[in-house]
């Protein structure tokens, strides 16, 4: 993660802010947590297990956010630790299998739970704290898959699409209370989770995939000619939760090197 960090001085514009970042143990989530820490925020992260890339300055909580009880317990721990919440980054997500669109079994339910309902449940638990503080910011991590879903990722794309609609509606509902709600839609980003998912998909399809993120196979149809890095997403989130984005709400920012525009 440190190799993707920007060298420019990050302004301490989040001093005194209390932030929660789910899925914050590695990859995009860890980069976001570190970016908020660098800007002066106090951060609590959640994931099933910590990793070497988990920011040491953040409070890590082991949690299963795919279940109502897991979200409820994490929210209670975060509020106890921070004394309140000003920023919520719903980054938890992923897939554990790649079912057919016609296989309406537990993998579909799991995808909806972890990629969509985890955010709905966590927001419900933490928004009262934001109201008490007079405002806050909620960020949802969506996906390029909502624009161009692979058949084996349809369950993931459908859950993220639901998150996009929820993002818009929640923004309108909470705006009068000074709470902004925004989403970020990453394109092809080099992360450990993405690597693992790609390997599983390639095995299921019986094809070989080059894991070098700088290879033509990865860059493919990205107009800017490179794959994204976790820090690209973290910098966008750092802006969106800052006072500089005080008039931004209800929108989804695509960070995909121009990939969506090229479709």
PDB file of C-alpha atoms in Angstrom, residues 17-21 36 79 82-90 119 122-140 166 170 174-182 240-241:
ATOM      1  CA  UNK A  17     -13.218  13.927  12.525  1.00  0.00           C
ATOM      2  CA  UNK A  18     -14.183  10.381  13.476  1.00  0.00           C
ATOM      3  CA  UNK A  19     -14.298   7.896  10.611  1.00  0.00           C
ATOM      4  CA  UNK A  20     -15.399   4.309  10.020  1.00  0.00           C
ATOM      5  CA  UNK A  21     -14.041   2.352   7.042  1.00  0.00           C
ATOM      6  CA  UNK A  36      -8.158   9.680   6.217  1.00  0.00           C
ATOM      7  CA  UNK A  79     -19.399   4.228  18.537  1.00  0.00           C
ATOM      8  CA  UNK A  82     -14.927   6.980  18.719  1.00  0.00           C
ATOM      9  CA  UNK A  83     -17.675   8.507  20.845  1.00  0.00           C
ATOM     10  CA  UNK A  84     -19.571   9.303  17.652  1.00  0.00           C
ATOM     11  CA  UNK A  85     -19.109   9.168  13.888  1.00  0.00           C
ATOM     12  CA  UNK A  86     -18.649  11.909  11.282  1.00  0.00           C
ATOM     13  CA  UNK A  87     -17.556   9.848   8.258  1.00  0.00           C
ATOM     14  CA  UNK A  88     -18.711   6.398   7.132  1.00  0.00           C
ATOM     15  CA  UNK A  89     -17.029   4.670   4.195  1.00  0.00           C
ATOM     16  CA  UNK A  90     -18.916   1.535   3.168  1.00  0.00           C
ATOM     17  CA  UNK A 119     -24.103  -0.594   3.993  1.00  0.00           C
ATOM     18  CA  UNK A 122     -24.420   0.148   9.059  1.00  0.00           C
ATOM     19  CA  UNK A 123     -25.845   3.479   7.951  1.00  0.00           C
ATOM     20  CA  UNK A 124     -29.011   2.825   9.959  1.00  0.00           C
ATOM     21  CA  UNK A 125     -26.880   2.196  13.032  1.00  0.00           C
ATOM     22  CA  UNK A 126     -24.565   5.193  12.627  1.00  0.00           C
ATOM     23  CA  UNK A 127     -26.711   7.969  11.123  1.00  0.00           C
ATOM     24  CA  UNK A 128     -28.229   8.838  14.544  1.00  0.00           C
ATOM     25  CA  UNK A 129     -24.730   9.769  15.721  1.00  0.00           C
ATOM     26  CA  UNK A 130     -24.283  12.010  12.672  1.00  0.00           C
ATOM     27  CA  UNK A 131     -27.614  13.673  13.364  1.00  0.00           C
ATOM     28  CA  UNK A 132     -26.545  14.353  16.933  1.00  0.00           C
ATOM     29  CA  UNK A 133     -23.348  15.976  15.643  1.00  0.00           C
ATOM     30  CA  UNK A 134     -25.178  18.095  13.090  1.00  0.00           C
ATOM     31  CA  UNK A 135     -23.943  16.416   9.928  1.00  0.00           C
ATOM     32  CA  UNK A 136     -21.527  14.022   8.309  1.00  0.00           C
ATOM     33  CA  UNK A 137     -20.553  12.208   5.126  1.00  0.00           C
ATOM     34  CA  UNK A 138     -21.375   8.697   3.912  1.00  0.00           C
ATOM     35  CA  UNK A 139     -19.402   7.160   1.037  1.00  0.00           C
ATOM     36  CA  UNK A 140     -20.430   4.004  -0.798  1.00  0.00           C
ATOM     37  CA  UNK A 166     -29.927   3.542  -2.499  1.00  0.00           C
ATOM     38  CA  UNK A 170     -30.477   8.313   0.916  1.00  0.00           C
ATOM     39  CA  UNK A 174     -30.501  13.070   4.646  1.00  0.00           C
ATOM     40  CA  UNK A 175     -29.593  16.336   2.903  1.00  0.00           C
ATOM     41  CA  UNK A 176     -31.839  18.511   5.131  1.00  0.00           C
ATOM     42  CA  UNK A 177     -29.912  17.201   8.145  1.00  0.00           C
ATOM     43  CA  UNK A 178     -26.522  18.211   6.777  1.00  0.00           C
ATOM     44  CA  UNK A 179     -25.465  14.670   5.902  1.00  0.00           C
ATOM     45  CA  UNK A 180     -23.944  14.216   2.455  1.00  0.00           C
ATOM     46  CA  UNK A 181     -24.108  10.829   0.691  1.00  0.00           C
ATOM     47  CA  UNK A 182     -21.853  10.027  -2.265  1.00  0.00           C
ATOM     48  CA  UNK A 240     -15.336  13.759  -1.113  1.00  0.00           C
ATOM     49  CA  UNK A 241     -15.328  13.617   2.698  1.00  0.00           C
TER      50      UNK A 241
END
